[in-house]
mmCIF file of C-alpha atoms in Angstrom:
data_model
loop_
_atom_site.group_PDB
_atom_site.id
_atom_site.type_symbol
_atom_site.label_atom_id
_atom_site.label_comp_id
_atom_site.label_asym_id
_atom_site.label_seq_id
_atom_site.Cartn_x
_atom_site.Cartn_y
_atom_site.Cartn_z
ATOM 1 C CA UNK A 1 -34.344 48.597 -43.160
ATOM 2 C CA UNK A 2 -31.991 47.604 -40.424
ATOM 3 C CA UNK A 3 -28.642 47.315 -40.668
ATOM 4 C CA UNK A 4 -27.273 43.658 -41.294
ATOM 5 C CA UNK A 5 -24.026 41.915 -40.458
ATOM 6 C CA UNK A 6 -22.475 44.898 -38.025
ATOM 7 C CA UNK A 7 -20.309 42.731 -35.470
ATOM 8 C CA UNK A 8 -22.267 42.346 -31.909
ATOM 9 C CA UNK A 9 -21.502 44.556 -29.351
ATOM 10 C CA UNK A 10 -22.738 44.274 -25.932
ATOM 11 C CA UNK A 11 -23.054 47.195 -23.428
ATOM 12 C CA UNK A 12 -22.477 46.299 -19.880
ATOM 13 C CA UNK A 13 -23.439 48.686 -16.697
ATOM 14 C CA UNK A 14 -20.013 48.314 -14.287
ATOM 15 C CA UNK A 15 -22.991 49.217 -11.351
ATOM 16 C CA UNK A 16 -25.618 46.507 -12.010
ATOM 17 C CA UNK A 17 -23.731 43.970 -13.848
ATOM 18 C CA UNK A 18 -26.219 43.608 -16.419
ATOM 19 C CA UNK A 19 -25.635 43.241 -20.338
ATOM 20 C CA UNK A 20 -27.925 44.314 -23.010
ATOM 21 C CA UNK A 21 -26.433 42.730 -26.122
ATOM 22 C CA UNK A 22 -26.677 44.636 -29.746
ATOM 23 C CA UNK A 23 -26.791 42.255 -33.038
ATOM 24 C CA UNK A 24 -27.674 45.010 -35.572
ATOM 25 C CA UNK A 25 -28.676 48.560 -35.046
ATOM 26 C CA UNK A 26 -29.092 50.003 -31.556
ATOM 27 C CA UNK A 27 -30.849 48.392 -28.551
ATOM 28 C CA UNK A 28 -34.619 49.888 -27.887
ATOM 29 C CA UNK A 29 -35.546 52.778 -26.004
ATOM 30 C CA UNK A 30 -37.014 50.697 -23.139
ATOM 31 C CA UNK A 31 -34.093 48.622 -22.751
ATOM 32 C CA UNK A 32 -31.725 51.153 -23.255
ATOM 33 C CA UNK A 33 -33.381 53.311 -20.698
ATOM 34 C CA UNK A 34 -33.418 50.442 -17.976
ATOM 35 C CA UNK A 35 -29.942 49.803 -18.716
ATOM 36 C CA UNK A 36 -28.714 53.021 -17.282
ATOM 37 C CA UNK A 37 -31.286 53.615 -14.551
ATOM 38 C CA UNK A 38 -30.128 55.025 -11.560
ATOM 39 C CA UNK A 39 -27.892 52.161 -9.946
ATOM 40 C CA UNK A 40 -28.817 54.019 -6.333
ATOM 41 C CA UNK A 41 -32.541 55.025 -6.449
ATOM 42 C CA UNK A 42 -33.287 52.166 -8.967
ATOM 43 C CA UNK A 43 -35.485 55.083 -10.909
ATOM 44 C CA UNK A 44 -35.401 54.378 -14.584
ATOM 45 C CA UNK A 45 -35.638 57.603 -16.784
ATOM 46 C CA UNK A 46 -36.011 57.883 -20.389
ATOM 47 C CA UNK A 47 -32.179 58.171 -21.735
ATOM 48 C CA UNK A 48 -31.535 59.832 -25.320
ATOM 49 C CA UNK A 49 -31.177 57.173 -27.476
ATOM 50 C CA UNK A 50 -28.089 58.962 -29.559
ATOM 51 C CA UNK A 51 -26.354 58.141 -26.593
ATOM 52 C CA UNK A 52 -26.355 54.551 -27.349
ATOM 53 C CA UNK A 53 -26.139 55.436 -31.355
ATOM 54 C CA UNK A 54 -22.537 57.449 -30.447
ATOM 55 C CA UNK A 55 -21.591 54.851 -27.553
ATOM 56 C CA UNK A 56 -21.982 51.418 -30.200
ATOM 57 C CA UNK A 57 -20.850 53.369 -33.426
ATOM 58 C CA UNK A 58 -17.527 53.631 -30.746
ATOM 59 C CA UNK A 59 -17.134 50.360 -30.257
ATOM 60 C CA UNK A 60 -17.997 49.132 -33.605
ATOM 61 C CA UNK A 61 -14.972 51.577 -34.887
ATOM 62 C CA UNK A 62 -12.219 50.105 -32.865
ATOM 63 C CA UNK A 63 -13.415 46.805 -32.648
ATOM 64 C CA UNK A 64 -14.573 46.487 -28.926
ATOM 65 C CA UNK A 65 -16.839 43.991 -28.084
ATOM 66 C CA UNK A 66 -18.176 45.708 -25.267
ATOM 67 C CA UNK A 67 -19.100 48.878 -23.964
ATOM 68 C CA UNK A 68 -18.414 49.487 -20.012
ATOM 69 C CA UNK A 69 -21.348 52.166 -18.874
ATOM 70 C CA UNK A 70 -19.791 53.660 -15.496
ATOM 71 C CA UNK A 71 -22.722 55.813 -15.154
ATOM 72 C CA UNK A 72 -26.193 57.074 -17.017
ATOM 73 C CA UNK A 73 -29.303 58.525 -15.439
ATOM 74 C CA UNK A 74 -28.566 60.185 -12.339
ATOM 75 C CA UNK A 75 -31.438 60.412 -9.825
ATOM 76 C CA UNK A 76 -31.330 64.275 -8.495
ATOM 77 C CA UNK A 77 -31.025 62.982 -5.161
ATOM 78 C CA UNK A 78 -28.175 60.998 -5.888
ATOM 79 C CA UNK A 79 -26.653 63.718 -7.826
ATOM 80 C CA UNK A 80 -26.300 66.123 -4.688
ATOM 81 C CA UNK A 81 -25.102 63.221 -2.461
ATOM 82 C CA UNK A 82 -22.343 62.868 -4.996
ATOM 83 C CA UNK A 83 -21.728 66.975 -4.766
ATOM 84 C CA UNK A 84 -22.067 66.694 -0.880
ATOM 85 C CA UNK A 85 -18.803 64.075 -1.128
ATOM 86 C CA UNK A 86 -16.982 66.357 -3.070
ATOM 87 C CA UNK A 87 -17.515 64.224 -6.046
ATOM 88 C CA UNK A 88 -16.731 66.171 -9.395
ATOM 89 C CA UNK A 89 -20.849 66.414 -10.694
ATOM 90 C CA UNK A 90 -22.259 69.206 -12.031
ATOM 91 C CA UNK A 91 -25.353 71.048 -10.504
ATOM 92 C CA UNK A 92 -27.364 70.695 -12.751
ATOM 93 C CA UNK A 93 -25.923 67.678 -14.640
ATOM 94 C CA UNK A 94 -26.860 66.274 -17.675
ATOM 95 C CA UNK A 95 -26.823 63.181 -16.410
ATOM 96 C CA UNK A 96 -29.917 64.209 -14.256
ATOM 97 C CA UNK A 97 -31.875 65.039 -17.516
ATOM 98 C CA UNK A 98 -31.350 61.412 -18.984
ATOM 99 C CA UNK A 99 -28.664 63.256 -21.434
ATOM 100 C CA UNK A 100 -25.514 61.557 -20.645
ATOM 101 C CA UNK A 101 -23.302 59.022 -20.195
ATOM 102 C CA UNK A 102 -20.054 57.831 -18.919
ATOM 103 C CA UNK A 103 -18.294 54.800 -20.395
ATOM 104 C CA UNK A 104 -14.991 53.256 -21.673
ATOM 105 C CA UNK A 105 -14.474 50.686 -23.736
ATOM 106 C CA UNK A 106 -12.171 47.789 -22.833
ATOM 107 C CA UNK A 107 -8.870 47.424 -24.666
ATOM 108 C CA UNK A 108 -9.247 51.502 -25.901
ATOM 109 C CA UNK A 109 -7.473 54.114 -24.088
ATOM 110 C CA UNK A 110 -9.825 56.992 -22.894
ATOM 111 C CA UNK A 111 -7.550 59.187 -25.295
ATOM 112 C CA UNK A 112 -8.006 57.580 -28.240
ATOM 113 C CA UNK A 113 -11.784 57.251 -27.406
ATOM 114 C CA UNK A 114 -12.111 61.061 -26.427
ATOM 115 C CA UNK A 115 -10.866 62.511 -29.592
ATOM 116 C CA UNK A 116 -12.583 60.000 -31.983
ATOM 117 C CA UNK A 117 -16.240 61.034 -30.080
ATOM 118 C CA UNK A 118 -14.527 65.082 -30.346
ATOM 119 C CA UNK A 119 -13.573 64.413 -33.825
ATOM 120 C CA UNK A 120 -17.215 63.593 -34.672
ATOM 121 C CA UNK A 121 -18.324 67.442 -33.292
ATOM 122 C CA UNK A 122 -21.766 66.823 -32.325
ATOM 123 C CA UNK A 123 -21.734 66.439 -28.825
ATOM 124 C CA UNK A 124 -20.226 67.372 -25.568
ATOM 125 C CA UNK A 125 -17.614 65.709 -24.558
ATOM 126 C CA UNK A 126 -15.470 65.627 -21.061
ATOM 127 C CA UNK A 127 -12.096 63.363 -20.071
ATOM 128 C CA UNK A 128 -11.183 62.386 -17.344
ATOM 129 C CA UNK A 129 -8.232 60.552 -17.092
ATOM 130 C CA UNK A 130 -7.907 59.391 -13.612
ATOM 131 C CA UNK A 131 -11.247 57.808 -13.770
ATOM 132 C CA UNK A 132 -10.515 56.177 -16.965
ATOM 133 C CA UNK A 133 -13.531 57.174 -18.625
ATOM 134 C CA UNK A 134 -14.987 59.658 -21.421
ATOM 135 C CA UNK A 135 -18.288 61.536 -20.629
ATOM 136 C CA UNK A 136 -20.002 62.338 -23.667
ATOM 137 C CA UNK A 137 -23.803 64.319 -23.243
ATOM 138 C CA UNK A 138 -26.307 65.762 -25.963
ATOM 139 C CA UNK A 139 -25.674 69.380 -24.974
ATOM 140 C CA UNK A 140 -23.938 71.633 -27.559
ATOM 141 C CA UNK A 141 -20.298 70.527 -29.038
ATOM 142 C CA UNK A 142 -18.097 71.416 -25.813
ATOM 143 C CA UNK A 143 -15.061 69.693 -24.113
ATOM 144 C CA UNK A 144 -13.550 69.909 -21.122
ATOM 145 C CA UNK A 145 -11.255 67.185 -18.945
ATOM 146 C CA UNK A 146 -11.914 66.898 -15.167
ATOM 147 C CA UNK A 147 -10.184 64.570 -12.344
#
């Protein structure tokens, strides 16, 4: 059975400027998925769905209303143009693979939101603290901070 009576959070894409509201549970796969397509190519990819799971439990734990998505699937294309700028992307990110996310959440600092998601061991997780945003990805536990 669903879960009943979590507070609403609502996760916002800082790109698109669209909301996707949450009541209980997590949002669906199709929504979630659109949600983060790629704000440059417009492709929509299919986007792990813990992502979401880890990214609401956050909110819900501090008490954020909102989750700010900075970025989720990353067209390939888009992903080299980024590289070509001297933008710090991986190669092969996992962001490419519909395996990652980048978001903040309002009111948080990126610190206490970094070892909170490291705390919980499951997943990778990268700072960066002059973007003022955490990058966590489905990969194997791993952290790292970048620019």
């Amino acid at each position: 059975a669903p879960a009943r009576n979590l507070p609403p959070v609502t996760l916002f894409n800082l790109k698109t400027h669209e909301a996707l509201p949450v009541l209980d549970g997590l949002p669906g796969r199709t929504e979630w998925s659109r949600l983060l397509r790629c704000h440059f190519t417009g492709t929509v990819a299919w986007i792990d769905p813990r992502l979401a799971g880890e990214a609401v439990a956050a909110a819900r734990r501090f008490g954020a209303e909102r989750v700010e998505i900075i970025s989720g699937y990353r067209d390939p294309k888009y992903n080299r143009l980024l590289r070509k700028q001297g933008r710090d992307v991986a190669r092969q990110s996992r962001h490419t693979r519909g395996q990652a996310v980048d978001f903040r959440l309002p009111g948080v600092s990126t610190i206490r939101l970094r070892d909170w998601l490291r705390r919980r061991g499951a997943f990778g997780v990268g700072y960066y603290p002059d973007s003022g945003f955490v990058h966590l990805d489905v990969g194997p536990p791993r952290r790292w901070s970048g620019q």
